[in-house]
Amino acid sequence: QLQLQESGSGLVKPSETLSLTCTVSGASISSSSYYWGWIRQPPGKELEWIGSISPSGTTYYNPSLKSRLTISVDTSQNQFSLRLTSVTAADTAVYYCARHGLSGTYVRTWFDPWGQGTLATVSS
Amino acid sequence: DIVVTQSPDSLAVSLGERATINCKSSQSVFNSPNNRNYLAWYQQKPRQPPKLLFYWASTRESGVPDRFSGSGSGTDFTLTISSLQAEDVAVYYCQQYYSNPPAITFGQGTRLEIK
């Protein structure tokens, strides 16, 4: 059964860098055509797509975050990661990783399944 | 970006009654070449990640009870629960994935409660 688990910095100071990793179990990132994505949800607010990556490293980013964002993949560890620089309080959120649905439209698909999420708080 | 707006923001329905949630996109998410609407629905219960209910607007994910249905095309979509059960209390989100280059967006969510 496919499972995703987020891990990383839970408390980050303003202007510093948020780093998170998603570890995939039950399937190999490199052996499929699935894209993998990050989504966040500020407390009590709606979902926001952050960006997505293919097993070969092709990335798509939310234009509103693109200048601060890097998503990478490590197929040897079966992980993909997120780095968000120059964070502010507005970046405080639960961060989810998820697999895209499989379709000829690649990243232009739904998300299933999702990890349980990890809360990242930006505070001094 | 395609803006996705849900209505209502919150909804209270009696057990056994029908619940209807609407989702409207700022531009059509229908793709003529493959005859598909690029829209998904999710259910999120407290302290849980979202759970996929429908993709391609009306394709039910495996394991989703058939009291749930997804419909609509173009810019207007509906999630219907035919007979509300207590376990259906949740926040429901729609998501469009039509934009190209990719710019996935979600609706603001609809909170469903028992009356």
Tab-separated table of C-alpha atoms in Angstrom:
chain	number	residue	atom	x	y	z
A	1	GLN	CA	0.000	0.000	0.000
A	2	LEU	CA	1.385	3.356	-1.036
A	3	GLN	CA	2.194	5.681	1.869
A	4	LEU	CA	3.740	9.135	2.013
A	5	GLN	CA	5.308	10.699	5.106
A	6	GLU	CA	6.407	14.291	5.490
A	7	SER	CA	9.317	15.268	7.715
A	8	GLY	CA	11.463	18.319	8.323
A	9	SER	CA	11.789	21.639	10.088
A	10	GLY	CA	8.733	22.306	12.255
A	11	LEU	CA	9.817	25.748	13.475
A	12	VAL	CA	11.581	28.206	11.195
A	13	LYS	CA	12.641	31.782	11.892
A	14	PRO	CA	11.467	34.570	9.593
A	15	SER	CA	13.760	35.115	6.567
A	16	GLU	CA	15.217	31.623	6.925
A	17	THR	CA	14.648	28.512	4.779
A	18	LEU	CA	11.949	25.877	5.254
A	19	SER	CA	13.063	22.369	4.268
A	20	LEU	CA	10.748	19.381	4.090
A	21	THR	CA	11.100	15.848	2.758
A	22	CYS	CA	8.465	13.357	1.658
A	23	THR	CA	9.388	9.697	1.986
A	24	VAL	CA	7.443	7.328	-0.225
A	25	SER	CA	6.897	3.695	0.747
A	26	GLY	CA	5.031	0.924	-1.022
A	27	ALA	CA	6.065	2.073	-4.481
A	28	SER	CA	9.182	3.279	-6.257
A	29	ILE	CA	9.246	6.913	-7.355
A	30	SER	CA	11.563	6.062	-10.246
A	31	SER	CA	9.642	3.136	-11.690
A	32	SER	CA	6.466	4.936	-12.690
A	33	SER	CA	5.184	7.902	-14.645
A	34	TYR	CA	3.510	9.517	-11.665
A	35	TYR	CA	4.218	13.096	-10.702
A	36	TRP	CA	4.595	13.990	-7.007
A	37	GLY	CA	3.383	17.192	-5.405
A	38	TRP	CA	3.390	19.510	-2.414
A	39	ILE	CA	0.260	21.260	-1.129
A	40	ARG	CA	-0.096	23.464	1.951
A	41	GLN	CA	-2.948	24.598	4.161
A	42	PRO	CA	-2.601	27.564	6.536
A	43	PRO	CA	-4.462	26.964	9.817
A	44	GLY	CA	-8.194	27.159	9.208
A	45	LYS	CA	-7.734	28.092	5.557
A	46	GLU	CA	-7.961	26.549	2.113
A	47	LEU	CA	-5.543	24.355	0.216
A	48	GLU	CA	-2.782	25.839	-1.945
A	49	TRP	CA	-0.776	23.919	-4.513
A	50	ILE	CA	2.938	24.578	-4.058
A	51	GLY	CA	4.529	22.599	-6.882
A	52	SER	CA	5.160	19.192	-8.387
A	53	ILE	CA	8.004	17.071	-9.752
A	54	SER	CA	8.441	14.082	-12.058
A	55	PRO	CA	10.735	11.115	-11.347
A	56	SER	CA	13.226	12.598	-13.813
A	57	GLY	CA	13.202	15.967	-12.046
A	58	THR	CA	10.882	18.036	-14.249
A	59	THR	CA	9.306	20.643	-12.005
A	60	TYR	CA	6.216	22.832	-12.062
A	61	TYR	CA	5.807	25.572	-9.482
A	62	ASN	CA	3.013	27.794	-8.263
A	63	PRO	CA	3.852	31.138	-9.893
A	64	SER	CA	3.262	32.941	-6.590
A	65	LEU	CA	6.018	30.903	-4.900
A	66	LYS	CA	8.369	30.237	-7.809
A	67	SER	CA	11.039	32.800	-6.868
A	68	ARG	CA	11.526	31.212	-3.422
A	69	LEU	CA	10.890	27.553	-4.190
A	70	THR	CA	12.955	24.511	-5.100
A	71	ILE	CA	11.530	21.000	-5.349
A	72	SER	CA	13.915	18.109	-5.914
A	73	VAL	CA	13.778	14.322	-6.108
A	74	ASP	CA	16.136	11.657	-4.783
A	75	THR	CA	15.107	8.382	-6.380
A	76	SER	CA	17.832	6.443	-4.517
A	77	GLN	CA	16.151	7.361	-1.228
A	78	ASN	CA	12.623	7.248	-2.692
A	79	GLN	CA	12.100	10.811	-1.507
A	80	PHE	CA	11.264	14.225	-2.856
A	81	SER	CA	11.915	17.498	-1.076
A	82	LEU	CA	10.859	21.123	-0.798
A	83	ARG	CA	12.951	24.187	0.023
A	84	LEU	CA	11.234	27.520	0.547
A	85	THR	CA	13.503	30.487	1.185
A	86	SER	CA	12.903	33.836	2.891
A	87	VAL	CA	9.892	32.595	4.823
A	88	THR	CA	7.420	34.842	6.622
A	89	ALA	CA	4.496	34.216	8.956
A	90	ALA	CA	2.323	33.786	5.854
A	91	ASP	CA	4.183	30.530	5.149
A	92	THR	CA	2.953	28.969	8.394
A	93	ALA	CA	0.863	25.988	7.323
A	94	VAL	CA	0.368	22.252	7.326
A	95	TYR	CA	2.424	20.981	4.417
A	96	TYR	CA	1.208	17.872	2.602
A	97	CYS	CA	2.928	15.715	0.026
A	98	ALA	CA	0.837	13.695	-2.401
A	99	ARG	CA	0.981	11.649	-5.572
A	100	HIS	CA	-0.672	12.928	-8.730
A	101	GLY	CA	-3.249	10.812	-10.472
A	102	LEU	CA	-2.000	8.897	-13.495
A	103	SER	CA	-3.088	10.289	-16.823
A	104	GLY	CA	-1.662	11.319	-20.124
A	105	THR	CA	-1.993	14.852	-18.802
A	106	TYR	CA	0.880	14.165	-16.345
A	107	VAL	CA	0.919	16.890	-13.683
A	108	ARG	CA	-2.493	18.206	-14.756
A	109	THR	CA	-4.301	15.710	-12.532
A	110	TRP	CA	-5.753	15.203	-9.084
A	111	PHE	CA	-3.893	14.177	-5.882
A	112	ASP	CA	-4.186	10.717	-4.348
A	113	PRO	CA	-3.039	9.588	-1.846
A	114	TRP	CA	-1.873	12.306	0.537
A	115	GLY	CA	0.553	12.175	3.441
A	116	GLN	CA	-0.698	13.010	6.924
A	117	GLY	CA	0.866	16.473	6.743
A	118	THR	CA	3.399	18.297	8.882
A	119	LEU	CA	2.942	21.690	10.539
A	120	ALA	CA	5.614	24.240	9.750
A	121	THR	CA	5.523	27.364	11.890
A	122	VAL	CA	7.389	30.540	11.033
A	123	SER	CA	8.174	32.449	14.204
A	124	SER	CA	11.096	34.132	15.903
B	1	ASP	CA	-4.966	31.605	-12.890
B	2	ILE	CA	-8.319	29.890	-12.934
B	3	VAL	CA	-10.245	30.910	-9.827
B	4	VAL	CA	-12.490	28.279	-8.314
B	5	THR	CA	-15.354	29.441	-6.108
B	6	GLN	CA	-17.519	27.163	-4.007
B	7	SER	CA	-20.995	27.810	-2.637
B	8	PRO	CA	-22.181	27.871	-0.001
B	9	ASP	CA	-19.299	28.392	2.434
B	10	SER	CA	-21.150	26.289	4.983
B	11	LEU	CA	-24.181	24.045	4.910
B	12	ALA	CA	-26.293	22.300	7.557
B	13	VAL	CA	-28.407	19.353	6.437
B	14	SER	CA	-30.536	16.869	8.376
B	15	LEU	CA	-29.512	13.241	8.508
B	16	GLY	CA	-30.951	11.356	5.551
B	17	GLU	CA	-31.506	14.518	3.530
B	18	ARG	CA	-29.743	15.645	0.354
B	19	ALA	CA	-26.704	17.903	0.478
B	20	THR	CA	-25.570	19.873	-2.565
B	21	ILE	CA	-22.293	21.752	-2.921
B	22	ASN	CA	-21.479	23.904	-5.933
B	23	CYS	CA	-18.170	24.746	-7.566
B	24	LYS	CA	-17.730	27.377	-10.262
B	25	SER	CA	-14.548	28.009	-12.236
B	26	SER	CA	-13.657	31.398	-13.722
B	27	GLN	CA	-13.130	29.747	-17.099
B	28	SER	CA	-14.098	26.445	-18.630
B	29	VAL	CA	-12.141	23.401	-17.501
B	30	PHE	CA	-13.565	21.211	-20.277
B	31	ASN	CA	-11.083	19.859	-22.794
B	32	SER	CA	-12.737	18.990	-26.088
B	33	PRO	CA	-10.019	16.665	-27.513
B	34	ASN	CA	-10.447	14.153	-24.701
B	35	ASN	CA	-13.993	15.154	-23.695
B	36	ARG	CA	-13.028	15.582	-20.057
B	37	ASN	CA	-13.621	18.131	-17.328
B	38	TYR	CA	-10.440	18.755	-15.354
B	39	LEU	CA	-12.026	18.918	-11.919
B	40	ALA	CA	-11.697	16.871	-8.716
B	41	TRP	CA	-13.543	16.769	-5.393
B	42	TYR	CA	-12.080	16.025	-1.948
B	43	GLN	CA	-13.434	15.416	1.549
B	44	GLN	CA	-11.388	16.591	4.542
B	45	LYS	CA	-12.270	15.554	8.069
B	46	PRO	CA	-10.715	17.262	11.120
B	47	ARG	CA	-7.018	16.561	11.617
B	48	GLN	CA	-6.901	14.436	8.450
B	49	PRO	CA	-5.528	15.030	4.959
B	50	PRO	CA	-7.985	15.496	2.096
B	51	LYS	CA	-9.423	12.319	0.608
B	52	LEU	CA	-10.124	12.085	-3.120
B	53	LEU	CA	-13.795	11.554	-3.957
B	54	PHE	CA	-14.051	12.283	-7.702
B	55	TYR	CA	-11.795	13.098	-10.631
B	56	TRP	CA	-12.698	14.080	-14.185
B	57	ALA	CA	-15.653	15.726	-12.388
B	58	SER	CA	-17.741	12.566	-12.120
B	59	THR	CA	-15.441	9.517	-11.910
B	60	ARG	CA	-15.893	8.112	-8.426
B	61	GLU	CA	-12.723	7.016	-6.645
B	62	SER	CA	-12.702	3.389	-5.522
B	63	GLY	CA	-14.336	2.916	-2.123
B	64	VAL	CA	-16.391	6.125	-2.179
B	65	PRO	CA	-20.024	5.346	-1.265
B	66	ASP	CA	-22.490	5.677	-4.096
B	67	ARG	CA	-24.569	8.199	-2.139
B	68	PHE	CA	-21.895	10.643	-3.340
B	69	SER	CA	-22.124	11.865	-6.937
B	70	GLY	CA	-20.258	14.445	-9.006
B	71	SER	CA	-21.739	16.252	-11.971
B	72	GLY	CA	-21.393	19.301	-14.194
B	73	SER	CA	-19.374	20.510	-17.141
B	74	GLY	CA	-17.557	23.580	-18.374
B	75	THR	CA	-17.598	26.054	-15.500
B	76	ASP	CA	-20.305	24.723	-13.172
B	77	PHE	CA	-20.025	21.590	-11.069
B	78	THR	CA	-21.931	19.961	-8.225
B	79	LEU	CA	-21.139	17.464	-5.496
B	80	THR	CA	-24.262	15.775	-4.183
B	81	ILE	CA	-24.740	13.542	-1.180
B	82	SER	CA	-28.102	11.866	-1.681
B	83	SER	CA	-28.730	10.859	1.939
B	84	LEU	CA	-26.491	12.516	4.504
B	85	GLN	CA	-24.832	10.271	7.051
B	86	ALA	CA	-23.132	11.382	10.266
B	87	GLU	CA	-19.728	10.363	8.912
B	88	ASP	CA	-20.115	12.800	5.999
B	89	VAL	CA	-19.506	15.809	8.271
B	90	ALA	CA	-16.393	17.373	6.761
B	91	VAL	CA	-15.070	20.210	4.634
B	92	TYR	CA	-15.368	19.570	0.901
B	93	TYR	CA	-13.023	21.067	-1.691
B	94	CYS	CA	-13.040	21.179	-5.464
B	95	GLN	CA	-9.816	21.471	-7.461
B	96	GLN	CA	-9.205	22.372	-11.089
B	97	TYR	CA	-6.229	20.952	-12.941
B	98	TYR	CA	-6.983	22.339	-16.428
B	99	SER	CA	-4.518	25.248	-16.509
B	100	ASN	CA	-1.617	24.873	-18.905
B	101	PRO	CA	1.146	25.553	-18.031
B	102	PRO	CA	0.050	23.827	-14.834
B	103	ALA	CA	-1.392	26.104	-12.148
B	104	ILE	CA	-3.551	23.919	-9.941
B	105	THR	CA	-6.082	25.768	-7.794
B	106	PHE	CA	-8.571	24.763	-5.120
B	107	GLY	CA	-11.887	26.211	-4.040
B	108	GLN	CA	-12.157	27.809	-0.621
B	109	GLY	CA	-14.003	24.827	0.828
B	110	THR	CA	-17.560	24.142	2.005
B	111	ARG	CA	-18.155	23.059	5.586
B	112	LEU	CA	-20.933	20.472	5.871
B	113	GLU	CA	-22.624	19.940	9.229
B	114	ILE	CA	-25.629	18.108	10.620
B	115	LYS	CA	-28.758	20.201	11.252
